[in-house]
Coordinates of C-alpha atoms in Angstrom, one line a residue:
A719 CA -58.2 -207.2 43.9
V720 CA -55.4 -205.4 45.7
L721 CA -55.0 -202.8 42.8
L722 CA -59.0 -202.0 43.2
L723 CA -58.5 -201.5 46.8
D724 CA -55.6 -199.4 46.8
Q725 CA -57.3 -196.9 44.7
L726 CA -60.0 -196.4 47.6
S727 CA -60.0 -194.1 50.6
A728 CA -59.6 -195.8 54.1
N729 CA -63.4 -195.6 55.0
A730 CA -64.4 -196.8 51.4
R731 CA -61.9 -199.5 51.7
L732 CA -63.2 -200.8 55.2
Q733 CA -66.8 -200.6 53.9
L734 CA -65.9 -202.7 51.0
Q735 CA -64.1 -205.3 52.9
H736 CA -66.7 -205.9 55.3
H737 CA -69.2 -206.1 52.5
V738 CA -67.1 -208.8 50.8
E739 CA -66.2 -210.6 53.7
G740 CA -70.0 -211.0 54.4
Y741 CA -70.6 -212.3 51.0
C742 CA -67.7 -214.6 51.0
R743 CA -69.1 -216.2 54.2
T744 CA -72.5 -216.6 52.9
A745 CA -71.2 -218.0 49.5
G746 CA -68.4 -220.3 51.4
L747 CA -65.6 -218.6 49.4
K748 CA -62.1 -218.7 50.8
E749 CA -60.2 -216.5 48.4
V750 CA -61.2 -213.0 47.2
S751 CA -60.4 -211.6 43.6
A752 CA -61.4 -208.8 41.6
E753 CA -64.3 -210.9 40.2
V754 CA -65.3 -211.9 43.6
I755 CA -65.7 -208.3 44.7
F756 CA -67.8 -207.4 41.8
Q757 CA -70.1 -210.6 42.2
S758 CA -70.7 -209.4 45.6
K759 CA -72.5 -206.3 44.1
P760 CA -71.2 -203.7 46.3
D761 CA -72.6 -200.1 46.3
P762 CA -71.2 -198.3 43.2
L763 CA -70.6 -195.0 45.3
V764 CA -68.2 -197.1 47.5
L765 CA -66.3 -198.1 44.6
F766 CA -66.6 -195.0 42.3
P767 CA -67.0 -191.9 44.6
A768 CA -68.3 -188.7 43.4
P769 CA -65.8 -186.4 42.0
K770 CA -64.6 -183.4 43.8
T771 CA -66.0 -180.1 42.9
T772 CA -64.8 -176.6 43.6
D773 CA -66.4 -173.2 42.8
L774 CA -63.8 -171.2 40.6
E775 CA -63.6 -167.5 40.6
P776 CA -66.3 -166.2 38.2
H777 CA -66.1 -164.2 34.8
A778 CA -68.2 -161.0 34.5
G779 CA -70.2 -162.9 31.8
P780 CA -71.0 -166.2 30.8
V781 CA -68.0 -168.6 29.9
T782 CA -67.9 -169.5 26.4
V783 CA -64.8 -171.9 26.4
A784 CA -62.8 -174.0 29.0
A785 CA -59.6 -176.0 27.9
F786 CA -57.4 -178.2 30.1
S787 CA -53.7 -178.2 29.6
P788 CA -52.3 -181.1 28.0
F789 CA -49.1 -180.9 29.9
H790 CA -50.4 -179.9 33.5
R791 CA -53.6 -181.5 34.3
K792 CA -54.6 -179.2 37.1
L793 CA -54.3 -176.1 34.8
M794 CA -57.3 -174.8 32.9
L795 CA -58.0 -171.7 30.6
T796 CA -61.4 -170.2 30.6
G797 CA -62.7 -167.5 28.1
S798 CA -65.9 -165.5 28.4
V799 CA -68.0 -163.0 26.7
D800 CA -66.6 -160.3 28.9
G801 CA -63.6 -160.6 26.9
S802 CA -61.2 -162.0 29.5
V803 CA -59.4 -165.3 29.6
K804 CA -58.4 -166.7 33.1
L805 CA -55.8 -169.3 33.9
F806 CA -56.8 -171.4 36.8
D807 CA -55.1 -174.1 38.8
V808 CA -58.3 -176.1 39.6
L809 CA -57.4 -176.8 43.0
Q810 CA -57.5 -173.2 43.9
Q811 CA -60.5 -170.9 43.6
R812 CA -59.0 -167.8 42.3
A813 CA -57.5 -167.2 39.0
I814 CA -53.5 -167.6 38.6
Q815 CA -53.7 -164.8 36.1
T816 CA -56.3 -163.1 34.0
F817 CA -55.6 -161.9 30.3
F818 CA -57.5 -159.4 28.4
P819 CA -56.6 -159.9 24.9
P820 CA -56.5 -156.5 22.9
S821 CA -59.7 -155.6 21.2
K822 CA -60.8 -152.9 19.2
C823 CA -64.6 -153.5 19.8
L824 CA -64.9 -153.4 23.6
S825 CA -68.7 -153.9 23.6
T826 CA -68.3 -157.1 21.2
C827 CA -65.0 -158.5 22.6
A828 CA -66.2 -162.1 23.6
V829 CA -63.8 -164.9 23.6
S830 CA -65.0 -167.7 21.2
A831 CA -62.2 -170.1 21.4
A832 CA -58.9 -170.9 23.7
A833 CA -56.6 -173.8 23.0
W834 CA -53.3 -174.9 24.4
S835 CA -50.5 -175.9 22.3
S836 CA -50.0 -179.7 22.0
A837 CA -46.3 -179.0 21.5
R838 CA -45.3 -176.5 23.9
P839 CA -46.5 -176.5 27.6
C840 CA -46.7 -172.6 28.2
V841 CA -48.4 -171.7 24.9
F842 CA -51.8 -171.2 24.3
A843 CA -54.1 -169.3 21.7
V844 CA -57.2 -167.1 22.2
A845 CA -59.9 -166.1 19.2
M846 CA -62.0 -163.2 19.7
E847 CA -65.4 -163.6 18.3
M848 CA -65.2 -160.2 16.3
G849 CA -61.6 -160.8 15.1
G850 CA -58.3 -161.7 15.8
V851 CA -56.1 -164.7 17.4
Y852 CA -53.7 -164.0 20.2
I853 CA -51.0 -166.4 20.8
Y854 CA -49.6 -166.3 24.5
D855 CA -46.2 -167.9 25.5
L856 CA -46.0 -167.5 29.4
L857 CA -42.2 -167.9 29.2
Q858 CA -41.9 -164.8 27.0
S859 CA -44.7 -162.6 28.6
R860 CA -46.9 -163.3 31.7
Q861 CA -49.5 -160.5 30.4
E862 CA -49.3 -159.7 26.8
P863 CA -49.6 -161.8 23.8
V864 CA -46.5 -162.6 21.9
L865 CA -48.2 -162.8 18.3
E866 CA -51.3 -161.2 17.2
L867 CA -53.1 -162.5 14.1
P868 CA -55.8 -159.7 13.0
L869 CA -58.8 -160.8 11.1
T870 CA -58.5 -159.7 7.6
G871 CA -61.5 -158.3 5.7
A872 CA -63.8 -155.6 5.8
G873 CA -64.2 -156.0 9.6
S874 CA -67.9 -157.3 9.9
Q875 CA -66.5 -160.8 9.6
R876 CA -67.0 -163.1 12.5
A877 CA -64.6 -165.8 13.9
T878 CA -66.4 -168.8 15.2

């Protein structure tokens, strides 16, 4: 019961405490456990408040991909049909950095995928819809990809 209560805000804890105390008086209980808390049927919004939301700086077009860092839970990459990739600290509204992977077809430069490295915290890859994968390592370059893997073929292939 203590672990459950420790996770609540002061206001929610007080609401829950009053609710459970009333239940215990009615039921004639002297000890409170996690089971008693749930038997009292508290308001679920007190135990599980709505998540916090934020509005992030928008892209110029629809977002096609979003990926959280496996190493830094507040860091998120977003890619868009406008061809940009933004790095966000989700606690801030503005992007920390905006990347524009090199693209030969500016009118069709949508980002089709973005993924963080599972082995290196500052490395991520971006795939463009009309060709190419770009690897970024923020320890080596804060703006340019450190490796480019072009799409080979006639140029009419799409990477999805």
